Structures are given as structure tokens and as C-alpha cells.
Amino acid sequence: KDMRGTPGAELGRLAIITFADYPAVYLPATSLLEVQPMTVYRPKGNTALYAAVKLGLGAALAFRQALSERPDPPEFICNVAVISDGGDNRSPDDKPLLHDMSRQARECGFTLSAFGIGIDHVKLSRNLGFDPSTGVTVPATQEGIRQASRRTSETFTGTIVFSTKGGGFTSKPPKT
């Protein structure tokens, strides 16, 4: 969604972490005004989902901590949205650490949402330590992806950490 004209969009940031085979930062935190829409969905590779979510949560928690140490810390809103078409089959099995990080994030006021693309978002949410009430299951189609992306855009304001299956979307990187 084009965020120009959306109140507060100039303050928002979007980061994308992919998780096909291994977690990787696809798009570092970028102004919502500069992000191009993602348009194509193509599943590929294995799913290092837990490792990617830990990477995203760790970065967001560290950023929040750094902001809180400022003399006049700004408000920090963080929404983590995970969009996946499958469960993890690649990360080390350390769900207790992932669930602990998710708990810490919720205690800091983060919103954690899981969007299942053709899979049950409730199961996906529970595996990640997220609240299932904030996510949704959508069909494994381009329209399903648009539904999940639209819901994320409409629901979240402020700083967003957004994870998606690696290679699953194509996007034009922001102009630098």
C-alpha cells in the first residue's frame, strides 16, 4: 500500500527478513514512504523460520533498549508480522528461547502476528509464541498474500519488523 498521506507514515519503518534456508535481512529498516509494494509470491527453499524470527525480535528489542537509554526517549511501537506458507524445517530446535524472546517482546508492548499462507495461523502463532488472535489464515494465492499484506499495512503504525519467506516476494528496493 502506498503510505503517502497516511498519518504517522513518515515515522514508520519497514524491515524484511527472509527465511528460505537461512535468515537474511532483505530490506533493512526503511521509511514507509520509500518502500515499494511487494507483488509476487513464489515459495522456495527450506524454512529457517525460528532463526529469522529470533533475528528480527533480537534487533527490535535491542533497538528499543537503545532508545530507552536516551535522555528523552521517543515512543517506540513495534509490530512483528510473520507471513509463512509452512513450518520451520531448518532452524535449530530452540523453541524455549524463541518463546522467551516473544514473551519479552509482548512485555515491551510489541504486537506479534502470524499470517498463515494456506496453513493454520493458530498453529503457526503458537509455535512462535505469538498470540493467535492477531493473525489470520489466508489462501495460498496472490490474493491471499495481498490480504495479509493489506491487513498488516492497515493494522500497524510506527516501526514494523516484517518477516516473509525468502524469495517469496519481489520488490523494488527503495531509491537511495
PDB file of C-alpha atoms in Angstrom:
ATOM      1  CA  LYS A   1       0.000   0.000   0.000  1.00  0.00           C
ATOM      2  CA  ASP A   2       1.260   3.486  -0.824  1.00  0.00           C
ATOM      3  CA  MET A   3       1.667   5.059   2.622  1.00  0.00           C
ATOM      4  CA  ARG A   4       1.974   8.694   1.436  1.00  0.00           C
ATOM      5  CA  GLY A   5      -0.706  10.750   3.125  1.00  0.00           C
ATOM      6  CA  THR A   6      -1.170   8.208   5.928  1.00  0.00           C
ATOM      7  CA  PRO A   7      -0.872   9.957   9.303  1.00  0.00           C
ATOM      8  CA  GLY A   8       2.387   8.993  11.001  1.00  0.00           C
ATOM      9  CA  ALA A   9       3.789   7.171   7.945  1.00  0.00           C
ATOM     10  CA  GLU A  10       6.829   9.439   7.886  1.00  0.00           C
ATOM     11  CA  LEU A  11       7.848   7.972  11.252  1.00  0.00           C
ATOM     12  CA  GLY A  12       7.270   4.334  10.319  1.00  0.00           C
ATOM     13  CA  ARG A  13       9.899   1.886   9.183  1.00  0.00           C
ATOM     14  CA  LEU A  14       9.629  -1.476   7.474  1.00  0.00           C
ATOM     15  CA  ALA A  15      12.252  -4.204   7.636  1.00  0.00           C
ATOM     16  CA  ILE A  16      12.011  -7.535   5.824  1.00  0.00           C
ATOM     17  CA  ILE A  17      13.810 -10.651   6.963  1.00  0.00           C
ATOM     18  CA  THR A  18      13.654 -13.624   4.622  1.00  0.00           C
ATOM     19  CA  PHE A  19      13.943 -17.177   5.864  1.00  0.00           C
ATOM     20  CA  ALA A  20      14.460 -19.584   2.980  1.00  0.00           C
ATOM     21  CA  ASP A  21      17.293 -21.898   4.085  1.00  0.00           C
ATOM     22  CA  TYR A  22      18.736 -19.242   6.455  1.00  0.00           C
ATOM     23  CA  PRO A  23      17.624 -15.857   7.826  1.00  0.00           C
ATOM     24  CA  ALA A  24      18.771 -12.806   5.897  1.00  0.00           C
ATOM     25  CA  VAL A  25      17.902  -9.110   6.021  1.00  0.00           C
ATOM     26  CA  TYR A  26      16.223  -8.486   2.664  1.00  0.00           C
ATOM     27  CA  LEU A  27      15.266  -4.885   3.423  1.00  0.00           C
ATOM     28  CA  PRO A  28      16.826  -3.001   6.340  1.00  0.00           C
ATOM     29  CA  ALA A  29      14.575  -0.639   8.302  1.00  0.00           C
ATOM     30  CA  THR A  30      13.352   1.752   5.610  1.00  0.00           C
ATOM     31  CA  SER A  31      10.906   4.646   5.679  1.00  0.00           C
ATOM     32  CA  LEU A  32       7.366   3.552   4.845  1.00  0.00           C
ATOM     33  CA  LEU A  33       7.311   6.399   2.339  1.00  0.00           C
ATOM     34  CA  GLU A  34      10.136   4.784   0.343  1.00  0.00           C
ATOM     35  CA  VAL A  35       9.097   1.118   0.370  1.00  0.00           C
ATOM     36  CA  GLN A  36       7.767  -0.289  -2.886  1.00  0.00           C
ATOM     37  CA  PRO A  37       4.820  -2.716  -2.822  1.00  0.00           C
ATOM     38  CA  MET A  38       5.618  -6.416  -2.880  1.00  0.00           C
ATOM     39  CA  THR A  39       3.803  -8.058  -5.729  1.00  0.00           C
ATOM     40  CA  VAL A  40       4.783 -11.656  -6.498  1.00  0.00           C
ATOM     41  CA  TYR A  41       4.711 -14.705  -4.227  1.00  0.00           C
ATOM     42  CA  ARG A  42       6.896 -17.723  -5.028  1.00  0.00           C
ATOM     43  CA  PRO A  43       7.627 -20.240  -2.260  1.00  0.00           C
ATOM     44  CA  LYS A  44      11.112 -21.745  -2.389  1.00  0.00           C
ATOM     45  CA  GLY A  45      13.744 -23.423  -0.265  1.00  0.00           C
ATOM     46  CA  ASN A  46      13.590 -24.687   3.267  1.00  0.00           C
ATOM     47  CA  THR A  47      12.158 -22.646   6.107  1.00  0.00           C
ATOM     48  CA  ALA A  48      14.508 -21.240   8.758  1.00  0.00           C
ATOM     49  CA  LEU A  49      11.537 -19.529  10.371  1.00  0.00           C
ATOM     50  CA  TYR A  50      12.524 -19.662  14.047  1.00  0.00           C
ATOM     51  CA  ALA A  51      16.021 -18.317  13.345  1.00  0.00           C
ATOM     52  CA  ALA A  52      14.574 -15.434  11.292  1.00  0.00           C
ATOM     53  CA  VAL A  53      12.025 -14.502  13.949  1.00  0.00           C
ATOM     54  CA  LYS A  54      14.742 -14.558  16.622  1.00  0.00           C
ATOM     55  CA  LEU A  55      16.892 -12.299  14.404  1.00  0.00           C
ATOM     56  CA  GLY A  56      14.025  -9.830  13.960  1.00  0.00           C
ATOM     57  CA  LEU A  57      12.931  -9.868  17.601  1.00  0.00           C
ATOM     58  CA  GLY A  58      16.523  -9.524  18.796  1.00  0.00           C
ATOM     59  CA  ALA A  59      17.114  -6.485  16.573  1.00  0.00           C
ATOM     60  CA  ALA A  60      13.828  -4.847  17.594  1.00  0.00           C
ATOM     61  CA  LEU A  61      14.402  -5.485  21.308  1.00  0.00           C
ATOM     62  CA  ALA A  62      17.954  -4.088  21.063  1.00  0.00           C
ATOM     63  CA  PHE A  63      16.716  -1.004  19.202  1.00  0.00           C
ATOM     64  CA  ARG A  64      14.003  -0.436  21.814  1.00  0.00           C
ATOM     65  CA  GLN A  65      16.599  -0.762  24.590  1.00  0.00           C
ATOM     66  CA  ALA A  66      18.914   1.753  22.888  1.00  0.00           C
ATOM     67  CA  LEU A  67      16.037   4.225  22.514  1.00  0.00           C
ATOM     68  CA  SER A  68      15.020   3.808  26.154  1.00  0.00           C
ATOM     69  CA  GLU A  69      18.519   4.859  27.251  1.00  0.00           C
ATOM     70  CA  ARG A  70      18.173   8.296  25.620  1.00  0.00           C
ATOM     71  CA  PRO A  71      17.501  11.251  27.950  1.00  0.00           C
ATOM     72  CA  ASP A  72      14.121  11.872  26.276  1.00  0.00           C
ATOM     73  CA  PRO A  73      13.248   8.536  24.653  1.00  0.00           C
ATOM     74  CA  PRO A  74      10.757   8.649  21.780  1.00  0.00           C
ATOM     75  CA  GLU A  75       7.713   6.399  21.713  1.00  0.00           C
ATOM     76  CA  PHE A  76       8.542   3.068  20.109  1.00  0.00           C
ATOM     77  CA  ILE A  77       5.810   0.958  18.560  1.00  0.00           C
ATOM     78  CA  CYS A  78       6.860  -2.383  17.131  1.00  0.00           C
ATOM     79  CA  ASN A  79       4.702  -4.803  15.232  1.00  0.00           C
ATOM     80  CA  VAL A  80       6.174  -8.078  14.067  1.00  0.00           C
ATOM     81  CA  ALA A  81       4.311  -9.801  11.277  1.00  0.00           C
ATOM     82  CA  VAL A  82       5.378 -13.243  10.106  1.00  0.00           C
ATOM     83  CA  ILE A  83       3.990 -14.455   6.799  1.00  0.00           C
ATOM     84  CA  SER A  84       4.748 -18.098   6.057  1.00  0.00           C
ATOM     85  CA  ASP A  85       3.439 -20.957   3.976  1.00  0.00           C
ATOM     86  CA  GLY A  86       4.983 -23.646   6.179  1.00  0.00           C
ATOM     87  CA  GLY A  87       6.518 -24.536   9.478  1.00  0.00           C
ATOM     88  CA  ASP A  88      10.188 -24.413  10.340  1.00  0.00           C
ATOM     89  CA  ASN A  89      12.287 -27.240   8.927  1.00  0.00           C
ATOM     90  CA  ARG A  90      15.714 -25.637   9.049  1.00  0.00           C
ATOM     91  CA  SER A  91      16.421 -23.800  12.341  1.00  0.00           C
ATOM     92  CA  PRO A  92      17.995 -25.391  15.403  1.00  0.00           C
ATOM     93  CA  ASP A  93      15.251 -26.626  17.717  1.00  0.00           C
ATOM     94  CA  ASP A  94      15.326 -23.942  20.392  1.00  0.00           C
ATOM     95  CA  LYS A  95      11.666 -23.033  20.808  1.00  0.00           C
ATOM     96  CA  PRO A  96      12.153 -22.183  24.506  1.00  0.00           C
ATOM     97  CA  LEU A  97      14.489 -19.299  23.544  1.00  0.00           C
ATOM     98  CA  LEU A  98      12.108 -18.156  20.789  1.00  0.00           C
ATOM     99  CA  HIS A  99       9.131 -18.250  23.178  1.00  0.00           C
ATOM    100  CA  ASP A 100      11.152 -16.319  25.787  1.00  0.00           C
ATOM    101  CA  MET A 101      12.027 -13.638  23.226  1.00  0.00           C
ATOM    102  CA  SER A 102       8.368 -13.459  22.141  1.00  0.00           C
ATOM    103  CA  ARG A 103       7.332 -13.058  25.785  1.00  0.00           C
ATOM    104  CA  GLN A 104       9.888 -10.265  26.274  1.00  0.00           C
ATOM    105  CA  ALA A 105       8.616  -8.534  23.138  1.00  0.00           C
ATOM    106  CA  ARG A 106       4.979  -8.748  24.289  1.00  0.00           C
ATOM    107  CA  GLU A 107       6.009  -7.368  27.709  1.00  0.00           C
ATOM    108  CA  CYS A 108       7.562  -4.405  25.869  1.00  0.00           C
ATOM    109  CA  GLY A 109       4.243  -3.821  24.105  1.00  0.00           C
ATOM    110  CA  PHE A 110       5.139  -5.324  20.741  1.00  0.00           C
ATOM    111  CA  THR A 111       2.311  -6.754  18.635  1.00  0.00           C
ATOM    112  CA  LEU A 112       3.274 -10.171  17.246  1.00  0.00           C
ATOM    113  CA  SER A 113       1.157 -11.522  14.385  1.00  0.00           C
ATOM    114  CA  ALA A 114       1.405 -14.636  12.236  1.00  0.00           C
ATOM    115  CA  PHE A 115      -0.231 -14.938   8.832  1.00  0.00           C
ATOM    116  CA  GLY A 116      -0.562 -18.491   7.536  1.00  0.00           C
ATOM    117  CA  ILE A 117      -0.472 -18.733   3.764  1.00  0.00           C
ATOM    118  CA  GLY A 118      -2.502 -21.866   3.159  1.00  0.00           C
ATOM    119  CA  ILE A 119      -1.594 -23.123   6.655  1.00  0.00           C
ATOM    120  CA  ASP A 120      -3.234 -22.721  10.048  1.00  0.00           C
ATOM    121  CA  HIS A 121      -2.136 -19.395  11.536  1.00  0.00           C
ATOM    122  CA  VAL A 122      -3.157 -20.543  15.035  1.00  0.00           C
ATOM    123  CA  LYS A 123      -0.629 -23.389  14.980  1.00  0.00           C
ATOM    124  CA  LEU A 124       1.980 -21.095  13.414  1.00  0.00           C
ATOM    125  CA  SER A 125       1.339 -18.469  16.120  1.00  0.00           C
ATOM    126  CA  ARG A 126       1.657 -20.968  18.940  1.00  0.00           C
ATOM    127  CA  ASN A 127       4.898 -22.367  17.514  1.00  0.00           C
ATOM    128  CA  LEU A 128       6.330 -18.832  17.539  1.00  0.00           C
ATOM    129  CA  GLY A 129       4.991 -17.873  20.964  1.00  0.00           C
ATOM    130  CA  PHE A 130       2.632 -15.300  19.373  1.00  0.00           C
ATOM    131  CA  ASP A 131      -0.988 -14.504  20.229  1.00  0.00           C
ATOM    132  CA  PRO A 132      -3.155 -16.249  17.583  1.00  0.00           C
ATOM    133  CA  SER A 133      -5.860 -13.564  17.824  1.00  0.00           C
ATOM    134  CA  THR A 134      -3.673 -11.041  15.979  1.00  0.00           C
ATOM    135  CA  GLY A 135      -3.082 -13.161  12.853  1.00  0.00           C
ATOM    136  CA  VAL A 136      -5.117 -14.771  10.117  1.00  0.00           C
ATOM    137  CA  THR A 137      -5.070 -17.695   7.697  1.00  0.00           C
ATOM    138  CA  VAL A 138      -5.266 -16.710   4.026  1.00  0.00           C
ATOM    139  CA  PRO A 139      -5.325 -18.801   0.846  1.00  0.00           C
ATOM    140  CA  ALA A 140      -2.040 -19.741  -0.806  1.00  0.00           C
ATOM    141  CA  THR A 141      -2.680 -17.394  -3.727  1.00  0.00           C
ATOM    142  CA  GLN A 142      -1.501 -13.964  -4.794  1.00  0.00           C
ATOM    143  CA  GLU A 143      -4.802 -12.573  -3.489  1.00  0.00           C
ATOM    144  CA  GLY A 144      -4.135 -14.282  -0.145  1.00  0.00           C
ATOM    145  CA  ILE A 145      -0.737 -12.604   0.035  1.00  0.00           C
ATOM    146  CA  ARG A 146      -2.342  -9.247  -0.777  1.00  0.00           C
ATOM    147  CA  GLN A 147      -4.889  -9.830   2.017  1.00  0.00           C
ATOM    148  CA  ALA A 148      -2.139 -10.497   4.552  1.00  0.00           C
ATOM    149  CA  SER A 149      -0.074  -7.517   3.372  1.00  0.00           C
ATOM    150  CA  ARG A 150      -3.102  -5.225   3.351  1.00  0.00           C
ATOM    151  CA  ARG A 151      -4.092  -6.289   6.857  1.00  0.00           C
ATOM    152  CA  THR A 152      -0.537  -5.653   8.037  1.00  0.00           C
ATOM    153  CA  SER A 153      -0.464  -2.185   6.431  1.00  0.00           C
ATOM    154  CA  GLU A 154      -3.880  -1.209   7.771  1.00  0.00           C
ATOM    155  CA  THR A 155      -3.283  -2.518  11.278  1.00  0.00           C
ATOM    156  CA  PHE A 156       0.271  -1.451  12.008  1.00  0.00           C
ATOM    157  CA  THR A 157       1.651   2.018  12.502  1.00  0.00           C
ATOM    158  CA  GLY A 158       5.037   3.035  13.821  1.00  0.00           C
ATOM    159  CA  THR A 159       8.036   0.793  13.432  1.00  0.00           C
ATOM    160  CA  ILE A 160       7.396  -2.551  11.760  1.00  0.00           C
ATOM    161  CA  VAL A 161       9.553  -5.623  11.568  1.00  0.00           C
ATOM    162  CA  PHE A 162       8.046  -7.806   8.883  1.00  0.00           C
ATOM    163  CA  SER A 163       9.242 -11.318   8.079  1.00  0.00           C
ATOM    164  CA  THR A 164       8.425 -13.193   4.929  1.00  0.00           C
ATOM    165  CA  LYS A 165       9.568 -16.440   3.358  1.00  0.00           C
ATOM    166  CA  GLY A 166      12.753 -15.831   1.361  1.00  0.00           C
ATOM    167  CA  GLY A 167      12.265 -15.358  -2.332  1.00  0.00           C
ATOM    168  CA  GLY A 168       8.536 -15.375  -1.785  1.00  0.00           C
ATOM    169  CA  PHE A 169       8.091 -11.787  -2.925  1.00  0.00           C
ATOM    170  CA  THR A 170       9.709  -9.488  -5.382  1.00  0.00           C
ATOM    171  CA  SER A 171      10.013  -5.846  -4.604  1.00  0.00           C
ATOM    172  CA  LYS A 172      11.880  -2.861  -5.918  1.00  0.00           C
ATOM    173  CA  PRO A 173      14.274  -1.733  -3.190  1.00  0.00           C
ATOM    174  CA  PRO A 174      13.890   1.885  -2.091  1.00  0.00           C
ATOM    175  CA  LYS A 175      15.784   4.531  -4.039  1.00  0.00           C
ATOM    176  CA  THR A 176      18.937   5.582  -2.237  1.00  0.00           C
TER     177      THR A 176
END
